[in-house]
Coordinates of C-alpha atoms and ligand atoms in Angstrom, one line a residue:
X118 CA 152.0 166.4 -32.7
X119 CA 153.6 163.2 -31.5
X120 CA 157.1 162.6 -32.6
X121 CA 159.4 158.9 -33.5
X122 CA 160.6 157.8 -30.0
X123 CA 163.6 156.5 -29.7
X124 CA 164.4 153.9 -26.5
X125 CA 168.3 153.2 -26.3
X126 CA 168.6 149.8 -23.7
X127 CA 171.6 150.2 -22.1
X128 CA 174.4 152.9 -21.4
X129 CA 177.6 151.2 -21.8
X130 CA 179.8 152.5 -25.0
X131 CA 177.4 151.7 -27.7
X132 CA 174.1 153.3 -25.7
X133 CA 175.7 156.2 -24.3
X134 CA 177.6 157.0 -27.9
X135 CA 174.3 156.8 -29.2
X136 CA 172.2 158.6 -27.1
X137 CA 175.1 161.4 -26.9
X138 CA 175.4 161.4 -30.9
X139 CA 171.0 161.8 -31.3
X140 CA 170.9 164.7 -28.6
X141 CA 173.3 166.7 -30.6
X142 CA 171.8 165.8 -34.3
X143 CA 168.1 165.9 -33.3
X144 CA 165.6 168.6 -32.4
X145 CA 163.4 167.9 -29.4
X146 CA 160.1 168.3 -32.6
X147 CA 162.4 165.7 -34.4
X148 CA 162.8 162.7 -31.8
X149 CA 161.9 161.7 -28.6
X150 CA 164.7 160.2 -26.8
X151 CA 164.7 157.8 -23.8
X152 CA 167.5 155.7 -22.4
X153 CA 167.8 152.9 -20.3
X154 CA 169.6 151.2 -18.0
X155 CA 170.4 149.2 -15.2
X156 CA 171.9 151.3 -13.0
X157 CA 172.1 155.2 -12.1
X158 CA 175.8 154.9 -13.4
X159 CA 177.7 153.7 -16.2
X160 CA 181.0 151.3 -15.2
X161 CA 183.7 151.9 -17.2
X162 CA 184.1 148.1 -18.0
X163 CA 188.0 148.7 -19.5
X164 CA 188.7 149.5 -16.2
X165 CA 187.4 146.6 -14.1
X166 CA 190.1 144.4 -14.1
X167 CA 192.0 146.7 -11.8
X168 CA 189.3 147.1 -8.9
X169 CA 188.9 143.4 -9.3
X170 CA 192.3 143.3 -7.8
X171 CA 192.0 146.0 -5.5
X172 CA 194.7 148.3 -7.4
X173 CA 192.0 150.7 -7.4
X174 CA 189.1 151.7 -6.1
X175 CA 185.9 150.9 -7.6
X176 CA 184.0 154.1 -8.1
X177 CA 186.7 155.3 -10.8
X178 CA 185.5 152.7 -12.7
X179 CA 182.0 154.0 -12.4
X180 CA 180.3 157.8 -13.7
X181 CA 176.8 159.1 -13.0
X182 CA 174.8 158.8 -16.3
X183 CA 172.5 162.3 -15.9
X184 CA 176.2 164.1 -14.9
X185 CA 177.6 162.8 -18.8
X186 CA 173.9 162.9 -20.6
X187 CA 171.7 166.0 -21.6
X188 CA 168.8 165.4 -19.4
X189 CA 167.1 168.1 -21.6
X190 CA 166.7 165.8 -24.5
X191 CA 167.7 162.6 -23.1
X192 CA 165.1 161.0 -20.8
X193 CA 166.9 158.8 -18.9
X194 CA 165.0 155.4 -17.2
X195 CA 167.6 153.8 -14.6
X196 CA 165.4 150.8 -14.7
X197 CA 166.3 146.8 -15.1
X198 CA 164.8 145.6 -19.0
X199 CA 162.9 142.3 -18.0
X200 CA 161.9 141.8 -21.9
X201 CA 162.2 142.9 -25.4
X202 CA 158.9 142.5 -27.3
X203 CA 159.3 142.8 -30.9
X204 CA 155.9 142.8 -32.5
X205 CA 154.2 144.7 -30.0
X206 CA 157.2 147.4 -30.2
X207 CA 157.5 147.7 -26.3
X208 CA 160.1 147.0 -23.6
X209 CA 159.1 145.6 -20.6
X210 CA 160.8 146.8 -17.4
X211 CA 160.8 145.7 -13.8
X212 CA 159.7 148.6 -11.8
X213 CA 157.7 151.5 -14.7
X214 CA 155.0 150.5 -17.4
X215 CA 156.5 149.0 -21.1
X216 CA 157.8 151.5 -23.0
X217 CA 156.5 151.7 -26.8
X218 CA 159.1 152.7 -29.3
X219 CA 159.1 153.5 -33.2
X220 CA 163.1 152.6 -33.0
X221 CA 164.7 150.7 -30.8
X222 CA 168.7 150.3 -29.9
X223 CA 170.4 147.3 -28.0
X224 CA 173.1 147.8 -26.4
X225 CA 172.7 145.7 -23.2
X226 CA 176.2 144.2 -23.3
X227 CA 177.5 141.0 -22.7
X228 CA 177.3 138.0 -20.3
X229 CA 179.9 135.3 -19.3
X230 CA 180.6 132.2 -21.9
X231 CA 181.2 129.1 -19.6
X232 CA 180.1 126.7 -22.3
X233 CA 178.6 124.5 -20.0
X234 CA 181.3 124.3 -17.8
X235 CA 180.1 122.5 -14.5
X236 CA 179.7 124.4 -11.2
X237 CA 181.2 127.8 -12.8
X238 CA 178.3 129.7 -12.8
X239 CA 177.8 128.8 -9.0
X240 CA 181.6 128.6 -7.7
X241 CA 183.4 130.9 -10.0
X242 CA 183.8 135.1 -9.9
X243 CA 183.2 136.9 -13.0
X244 CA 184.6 140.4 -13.8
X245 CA 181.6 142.0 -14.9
X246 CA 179.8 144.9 -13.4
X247 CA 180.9 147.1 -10.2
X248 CA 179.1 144.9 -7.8
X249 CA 181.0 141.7 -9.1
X250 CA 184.8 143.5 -9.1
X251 CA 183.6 144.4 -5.4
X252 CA 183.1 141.2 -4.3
X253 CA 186.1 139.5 -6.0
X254 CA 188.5 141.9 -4.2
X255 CA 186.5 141.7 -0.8
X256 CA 186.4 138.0 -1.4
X257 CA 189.8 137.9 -1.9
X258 CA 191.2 139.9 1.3
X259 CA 188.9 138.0 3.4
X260 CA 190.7 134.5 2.2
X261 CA 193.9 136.3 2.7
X262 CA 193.3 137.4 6.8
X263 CA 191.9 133.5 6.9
X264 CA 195.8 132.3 6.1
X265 CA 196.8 134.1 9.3
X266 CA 195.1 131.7 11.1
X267 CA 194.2 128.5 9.0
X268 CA 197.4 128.8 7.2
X269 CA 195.8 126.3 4.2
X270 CA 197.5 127.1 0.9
X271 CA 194.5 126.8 -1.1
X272 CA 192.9 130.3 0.6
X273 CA 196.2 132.3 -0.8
X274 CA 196.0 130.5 -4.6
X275 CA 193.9 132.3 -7.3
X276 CA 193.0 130.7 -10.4
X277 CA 192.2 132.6 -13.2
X278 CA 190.6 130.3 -16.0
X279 CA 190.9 132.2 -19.5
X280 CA 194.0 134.2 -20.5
X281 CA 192.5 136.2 -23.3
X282 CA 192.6 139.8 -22.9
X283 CA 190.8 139.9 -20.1
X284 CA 192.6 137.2 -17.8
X285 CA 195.8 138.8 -18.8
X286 CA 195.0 142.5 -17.4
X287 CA 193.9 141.1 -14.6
X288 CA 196.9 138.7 -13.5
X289 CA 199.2 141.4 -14.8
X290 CA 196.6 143.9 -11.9
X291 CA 197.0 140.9 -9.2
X292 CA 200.4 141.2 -9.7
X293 CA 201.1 145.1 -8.5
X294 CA 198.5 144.2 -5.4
X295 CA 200.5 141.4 -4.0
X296 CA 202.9 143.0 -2.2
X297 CA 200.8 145.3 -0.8
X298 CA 198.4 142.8 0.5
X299 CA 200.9 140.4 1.6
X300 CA 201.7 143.2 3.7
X301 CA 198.7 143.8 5.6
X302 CA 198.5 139.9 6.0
X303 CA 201.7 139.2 7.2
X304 CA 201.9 136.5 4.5
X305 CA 205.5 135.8 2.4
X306 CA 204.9 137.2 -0.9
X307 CA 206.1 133.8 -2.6
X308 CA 203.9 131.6 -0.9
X309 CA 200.8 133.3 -3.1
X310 CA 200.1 131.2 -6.3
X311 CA 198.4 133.1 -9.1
X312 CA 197.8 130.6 -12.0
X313 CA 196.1 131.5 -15.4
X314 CA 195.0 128.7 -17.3
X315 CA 194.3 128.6 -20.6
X316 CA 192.6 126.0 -23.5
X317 CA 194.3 126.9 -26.3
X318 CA 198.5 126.4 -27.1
X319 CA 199.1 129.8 -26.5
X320 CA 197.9 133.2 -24.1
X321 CA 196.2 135.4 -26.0
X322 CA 195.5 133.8 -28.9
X323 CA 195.7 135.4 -32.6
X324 CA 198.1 138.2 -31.0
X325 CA 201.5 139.0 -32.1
X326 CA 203.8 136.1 -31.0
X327 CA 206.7 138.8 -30.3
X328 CA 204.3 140.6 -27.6
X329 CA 202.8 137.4 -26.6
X330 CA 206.0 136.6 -25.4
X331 CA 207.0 139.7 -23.5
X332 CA 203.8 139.1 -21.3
X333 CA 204.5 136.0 -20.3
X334 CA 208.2 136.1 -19.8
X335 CA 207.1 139.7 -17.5
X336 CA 204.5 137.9 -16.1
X337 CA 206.2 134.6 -14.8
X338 CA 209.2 136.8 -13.4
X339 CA 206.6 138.1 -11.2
X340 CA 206.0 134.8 -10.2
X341 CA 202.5 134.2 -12.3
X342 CA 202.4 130.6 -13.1
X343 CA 200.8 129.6 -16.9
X344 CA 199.0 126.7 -17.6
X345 CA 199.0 126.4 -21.6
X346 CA 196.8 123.8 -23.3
X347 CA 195.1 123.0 -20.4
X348 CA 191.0 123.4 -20.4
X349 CA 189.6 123.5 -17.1
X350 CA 186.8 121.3 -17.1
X351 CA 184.9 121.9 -14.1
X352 CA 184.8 124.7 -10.9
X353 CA 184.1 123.0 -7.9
X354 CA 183.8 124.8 -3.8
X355 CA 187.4 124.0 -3.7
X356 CA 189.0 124.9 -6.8
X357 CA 189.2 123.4 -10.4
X358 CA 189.2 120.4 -12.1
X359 CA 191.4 120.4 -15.7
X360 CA 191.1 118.0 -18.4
X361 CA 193.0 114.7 -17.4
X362 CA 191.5 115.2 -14.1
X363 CA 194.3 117.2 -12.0
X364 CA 192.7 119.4 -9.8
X365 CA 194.1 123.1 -8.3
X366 CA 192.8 124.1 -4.9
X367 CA 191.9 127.7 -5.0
X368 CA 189.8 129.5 -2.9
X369 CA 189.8 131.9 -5.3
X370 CA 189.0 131.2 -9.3
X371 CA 188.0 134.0 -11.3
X372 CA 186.8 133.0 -14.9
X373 CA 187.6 135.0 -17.8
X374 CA 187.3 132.6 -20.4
X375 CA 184.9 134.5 -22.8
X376 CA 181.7 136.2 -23.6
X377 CA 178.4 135.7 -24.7
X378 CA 175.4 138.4 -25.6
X379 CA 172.4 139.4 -23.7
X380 CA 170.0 136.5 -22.8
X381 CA 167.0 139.1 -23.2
X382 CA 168.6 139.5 -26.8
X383 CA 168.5 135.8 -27.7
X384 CA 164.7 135.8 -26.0
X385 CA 163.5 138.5 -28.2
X386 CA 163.3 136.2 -30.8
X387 CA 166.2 138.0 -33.3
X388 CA 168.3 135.0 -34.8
X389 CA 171.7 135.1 -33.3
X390 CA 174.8 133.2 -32.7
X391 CA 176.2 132.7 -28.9
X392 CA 173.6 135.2 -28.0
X393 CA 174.6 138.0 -30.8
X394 CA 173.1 139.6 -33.3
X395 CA 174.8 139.4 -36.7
X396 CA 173.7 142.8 -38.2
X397 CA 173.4 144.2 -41.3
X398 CA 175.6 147.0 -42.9
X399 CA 173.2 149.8 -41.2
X400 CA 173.4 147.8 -37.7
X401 CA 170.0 146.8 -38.5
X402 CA 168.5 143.0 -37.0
X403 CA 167.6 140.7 -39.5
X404 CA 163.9 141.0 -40.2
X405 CA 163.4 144.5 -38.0
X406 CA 163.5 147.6 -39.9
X407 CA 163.4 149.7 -36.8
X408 CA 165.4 147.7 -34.1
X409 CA 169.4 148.1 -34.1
X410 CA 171.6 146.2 -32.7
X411 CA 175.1 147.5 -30.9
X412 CA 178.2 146.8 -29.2
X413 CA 178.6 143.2 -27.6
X414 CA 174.8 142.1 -28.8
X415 CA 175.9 142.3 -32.4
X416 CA 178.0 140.3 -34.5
X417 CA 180.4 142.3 -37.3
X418 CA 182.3 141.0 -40.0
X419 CA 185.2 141.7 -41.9
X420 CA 186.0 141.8 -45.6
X421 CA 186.9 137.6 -45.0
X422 CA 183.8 136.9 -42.9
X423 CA 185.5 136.6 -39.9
X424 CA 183.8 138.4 -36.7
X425 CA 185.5 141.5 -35.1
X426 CA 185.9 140.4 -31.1
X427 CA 183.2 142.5 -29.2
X428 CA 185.2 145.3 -27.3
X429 CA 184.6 148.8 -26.4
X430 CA 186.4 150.1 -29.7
X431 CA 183.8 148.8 -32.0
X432 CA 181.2 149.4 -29.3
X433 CA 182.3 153.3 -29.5
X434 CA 182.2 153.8 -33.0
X435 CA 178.8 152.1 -33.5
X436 CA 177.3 154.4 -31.4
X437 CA 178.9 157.1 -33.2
X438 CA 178.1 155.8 -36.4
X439 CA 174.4 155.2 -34.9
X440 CA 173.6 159.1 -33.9
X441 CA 174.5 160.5 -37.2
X442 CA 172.9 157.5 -39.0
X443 CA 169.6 157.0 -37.6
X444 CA 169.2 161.1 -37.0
X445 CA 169.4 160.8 -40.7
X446 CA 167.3 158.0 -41.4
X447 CA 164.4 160.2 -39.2
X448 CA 165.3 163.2 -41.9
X449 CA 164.2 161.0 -44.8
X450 CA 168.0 160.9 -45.9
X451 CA 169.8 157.5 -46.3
X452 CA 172.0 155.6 -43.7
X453 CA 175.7 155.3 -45.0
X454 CA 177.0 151.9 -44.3
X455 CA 179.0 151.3 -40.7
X456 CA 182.5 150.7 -41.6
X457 CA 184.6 149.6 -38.5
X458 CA 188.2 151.1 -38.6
X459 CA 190.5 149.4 -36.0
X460 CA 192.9 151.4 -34.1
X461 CA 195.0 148.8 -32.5
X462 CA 194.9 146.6 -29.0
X463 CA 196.7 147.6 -26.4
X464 CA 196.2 145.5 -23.2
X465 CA 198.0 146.5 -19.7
X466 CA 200.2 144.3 -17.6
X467 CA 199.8 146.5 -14.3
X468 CA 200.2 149.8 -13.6
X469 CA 203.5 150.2 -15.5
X470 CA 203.5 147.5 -17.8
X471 CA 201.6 147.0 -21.1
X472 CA 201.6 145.3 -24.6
X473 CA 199.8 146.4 -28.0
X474 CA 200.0 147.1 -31.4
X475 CA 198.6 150.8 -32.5
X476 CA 198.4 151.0 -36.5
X477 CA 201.5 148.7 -38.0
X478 CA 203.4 149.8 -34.6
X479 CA 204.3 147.6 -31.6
X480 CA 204.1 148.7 -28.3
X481 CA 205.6 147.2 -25.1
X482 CA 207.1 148.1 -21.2
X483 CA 206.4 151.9 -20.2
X484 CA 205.6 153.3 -23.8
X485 CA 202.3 150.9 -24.2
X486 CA 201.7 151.4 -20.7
X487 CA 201.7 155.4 -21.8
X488 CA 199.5 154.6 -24.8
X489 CA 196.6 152.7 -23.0
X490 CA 196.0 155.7 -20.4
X491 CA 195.5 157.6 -23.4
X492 CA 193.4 155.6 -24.7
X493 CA 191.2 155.2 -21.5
X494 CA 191.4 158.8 -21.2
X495 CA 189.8 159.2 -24.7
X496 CA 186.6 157.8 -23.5
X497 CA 186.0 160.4 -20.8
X498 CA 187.0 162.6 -23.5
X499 CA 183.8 161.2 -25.8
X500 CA 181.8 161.5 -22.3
X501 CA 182.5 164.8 -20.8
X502 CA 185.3 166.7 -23.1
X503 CA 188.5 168.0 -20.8
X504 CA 186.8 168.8 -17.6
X505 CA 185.9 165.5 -17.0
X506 CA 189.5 163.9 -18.3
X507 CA 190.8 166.1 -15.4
X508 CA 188.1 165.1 -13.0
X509 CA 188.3 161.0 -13.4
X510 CA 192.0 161.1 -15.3
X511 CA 195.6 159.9 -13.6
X512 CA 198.2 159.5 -15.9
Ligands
FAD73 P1 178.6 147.5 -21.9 O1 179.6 148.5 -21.8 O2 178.8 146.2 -21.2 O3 177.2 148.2 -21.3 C1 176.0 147.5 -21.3 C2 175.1 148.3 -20.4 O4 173.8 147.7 -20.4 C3 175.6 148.3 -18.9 O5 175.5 149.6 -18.4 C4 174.6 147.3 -18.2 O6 174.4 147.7 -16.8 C5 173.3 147.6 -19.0 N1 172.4 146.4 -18.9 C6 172.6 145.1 -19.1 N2 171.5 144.4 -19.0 C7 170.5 145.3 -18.6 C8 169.2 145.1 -18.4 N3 168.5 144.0 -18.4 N4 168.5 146.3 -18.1 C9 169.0 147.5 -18.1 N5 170.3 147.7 -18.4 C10 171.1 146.6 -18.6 N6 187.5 146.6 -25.0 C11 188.4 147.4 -25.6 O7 188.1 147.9 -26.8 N7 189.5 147.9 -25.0 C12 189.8 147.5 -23.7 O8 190.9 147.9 -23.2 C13 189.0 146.6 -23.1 N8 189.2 146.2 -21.8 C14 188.4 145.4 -21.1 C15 188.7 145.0 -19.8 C16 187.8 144.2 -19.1 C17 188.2 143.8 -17.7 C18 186.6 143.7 -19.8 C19 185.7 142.8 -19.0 C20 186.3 144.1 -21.1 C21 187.2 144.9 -21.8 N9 186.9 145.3 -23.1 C22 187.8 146.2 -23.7 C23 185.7 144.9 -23.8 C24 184.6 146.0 -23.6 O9 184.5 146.4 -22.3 C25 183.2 145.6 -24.1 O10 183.4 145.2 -25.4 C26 182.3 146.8 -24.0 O11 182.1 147.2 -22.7 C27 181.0 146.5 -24.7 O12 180.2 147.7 -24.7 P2 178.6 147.7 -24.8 O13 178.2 149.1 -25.1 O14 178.2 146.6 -25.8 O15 178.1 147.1 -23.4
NAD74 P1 188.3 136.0 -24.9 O1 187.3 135.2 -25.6 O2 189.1 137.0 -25.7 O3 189.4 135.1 -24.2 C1 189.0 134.0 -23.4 C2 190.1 133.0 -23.3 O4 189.7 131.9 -22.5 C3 190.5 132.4 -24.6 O5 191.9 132.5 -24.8 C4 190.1 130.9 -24.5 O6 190.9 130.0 -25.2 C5 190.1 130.7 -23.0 N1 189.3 129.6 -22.6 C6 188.0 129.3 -23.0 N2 187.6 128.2 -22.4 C7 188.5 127.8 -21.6 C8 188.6 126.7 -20.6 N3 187.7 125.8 -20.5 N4 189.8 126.6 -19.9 C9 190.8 127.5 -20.0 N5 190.7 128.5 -20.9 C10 189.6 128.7 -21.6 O7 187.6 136.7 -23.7 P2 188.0 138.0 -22.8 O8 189.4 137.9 -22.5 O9 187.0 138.0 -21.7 O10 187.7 139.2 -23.8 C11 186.4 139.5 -24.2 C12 186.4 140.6 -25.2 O11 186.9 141.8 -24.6 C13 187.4 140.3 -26.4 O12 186.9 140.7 -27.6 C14 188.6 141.1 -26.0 O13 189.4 141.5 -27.2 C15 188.0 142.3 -25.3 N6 189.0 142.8 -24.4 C16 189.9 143.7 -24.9 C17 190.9 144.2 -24.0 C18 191.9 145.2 -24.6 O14 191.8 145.6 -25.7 N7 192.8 145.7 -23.8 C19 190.9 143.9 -22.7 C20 190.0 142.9 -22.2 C21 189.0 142.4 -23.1

């Protein structure tokens, strides 16, 4: 007797909470189960910021999908998805046949936003996946042993466009590797320039003014350099170009100005907005009874139709919500309706240094710091319970 099959595209948090939730709720006569992705391993993408800047090494950031997955019940595909076809109910991939599916689940992530920026997409580094942090920091160290001899300011001055939550991590990461690097290269640490720029008045936008500042004031005593109010308007081979027309030379300009979904997502066909997938209260796309979308792919709202910001919180607990959910839809029973419950941002400022706000509580210096290795610990908790918090953990 055949059974539903169930394809999950992409292990990140949404796919692997998923997959993880339906192996546990579902008999192997209930559901077949099959999950995609890219790679043999899943990058810890909360982590990436800090191999970007070479603060650590990359493969902590990364963990082998069959070593967290029960390859029992979980058939797992490492496999790139070249197209989603709705109304013939396959996937196509690059290297196996389509895969047909009764239910399908997106959770392919995000891309870069660069909103038509000129010559981003072809000068600029983008923290995104293990291969990209690799050759940011390799990129980086090579610019740095070209000073010895060229001595040209521009190879030992890093822009980073965006100072959203992702910017900020990663100056604040830059930061702790200086020294180090200036080091090896024999270079004065006060001749390095990092400068984050940001569009709007303030870094990081919407958060609490009070923490905002503590960054900053942490940040420029470290010699970071911010550029408020200031979009960059166009990466070129030898820096950027803001509005007004100034231009930084920078050998090295990493953007983190924002996200976007999927393309595959927005080629599907499913209406979406900047390449998400505004979902119904059962994660559902509009129009597909039996496609869900997940994690940085779908759009949620709150109670004042605002969107939650796509991050690996609300990633998590779709995935969670999803393996109950759709076990239960399979049952006959009724899916409950997904309810996100924010726990609080925390964001690090280095290795020792953080800001963030955990129920009505603000955090900041060593005690945030404290509370986002937790919190990064509690995802190889959800993965692999203590053993592997002891394997891939360093508080
Ligand atoms: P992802 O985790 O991005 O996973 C998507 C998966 O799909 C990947 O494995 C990818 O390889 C795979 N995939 C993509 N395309 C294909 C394809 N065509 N074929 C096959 N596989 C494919 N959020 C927080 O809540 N807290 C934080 O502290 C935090 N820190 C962050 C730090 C950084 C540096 C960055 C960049 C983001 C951070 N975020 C944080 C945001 C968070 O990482 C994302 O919201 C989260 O990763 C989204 O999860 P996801 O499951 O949607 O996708
Ligand atoms: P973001 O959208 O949060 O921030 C991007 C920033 O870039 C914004 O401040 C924006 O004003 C700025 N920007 C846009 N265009 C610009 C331009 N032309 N010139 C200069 N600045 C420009 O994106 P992000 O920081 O990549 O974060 C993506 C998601 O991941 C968010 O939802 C974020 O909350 C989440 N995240 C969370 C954490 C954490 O919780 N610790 C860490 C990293 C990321």
């Amino acid at each position: 007797m055949s059974v539903p099959k169930i394809v999950i595209l992409g292990a990140g948090y949404g796919g692997l909470m998923t997959a993880k939730g339906l192996a546990k709720e579902l008999k192997s006569n209930e559901a077949e189960i099959t999950l995609v992705n890219q790679n043999s391993y899943h990058y810890v993408t909360t982590e990436l910021h800090k191999p970007a800047a070479g603060t650590s090494h990359h493969d902590h950031a990364r963990l082998s999908i069959p070593s967290v997955i029960n390859t029992k019940r979980i058939h797992f595909i490492q496999d790139r998805v070249t197209a989603i076809k709705l109304e013939e109910k396959e996937v196509q991939l690059e290297n196996n046949e389509a895969l047909k599916y009764d239910y399908l689940v997106i959770g392919l992530g995000s891309a870069p936003e660069t909103f038509g920026i000129k010559g981003l997409l072809e000068n600029a580094f983008f923290i995104r996946n293990i291969a990209s942090v690799r050759t940011i920091r390799e990129h980086m160290e090579y610019m740095f042993s070209r000073y010895a001899n060229e001595k040209k300011e521009e190879l030992i001055t890093i822009v980073v466009g965006g100072a959203g939550f992702t910017g900020i991590e990663y100056v604040g990461e830059l930061v702790d590797r200086m020294p180090e690097l200036c080091r090896d290269y024999d270079i004065p640490l006060e001749k390095v320039r990092i400068i984050n720029v940001e569009a709007a008045p303030t870094v990081l936008p919407g958060f609490d003014k009070e923490l905002v500042d503590y960054a900053v004031k942490y940040l420029e005593s470290k010699g970071v350099e911010f550029l408020i109010s200031t979009p960059i308007e166009e990466c070129t081979e030898d820096g950027v170009i803001l509005k007004g027309g100034q231009e930084i030379k920078a050998a090295t300009v990493v953007w983190t100005g924002g996200v976007r979904g999927n393309k595959l997502v927005e080629e599907s066909g499913i209406e979406t907005m900047r390449g998400r997938v505004k979902v119904d209260e059962t994660l559902r796309a509009p129009g597909f009874d039996n496609v869900f979308v997940i994690g940085d792919s779908s759009l949620v709202f709150n109670e004042d139709e605002r969107p939650y910001p796509p991050t690996a919180q609300i990633s998590t607990q779709q995935g969670q919500y999803l393996g109950k959910n759709l076990a239960a839809l399979l049952r006959g029973e009724e899916m409950k309706p997904f309810k996100y419950m924010p726990k609080g941002t925390v964001a690090s400022l280095g290795r020792k240094e953080a800001i963030g706000v955990v129920g009505n509580k603000k955090l900041k210096g060593g005690a945030a710091a404290f509370m986002k290795k937790v919190i990064d610990l509690r995802w190889f908790y959800l993965l692999g319970g203590f053993s592997l918090v002891l394997r891939k953990g360093k508080l």
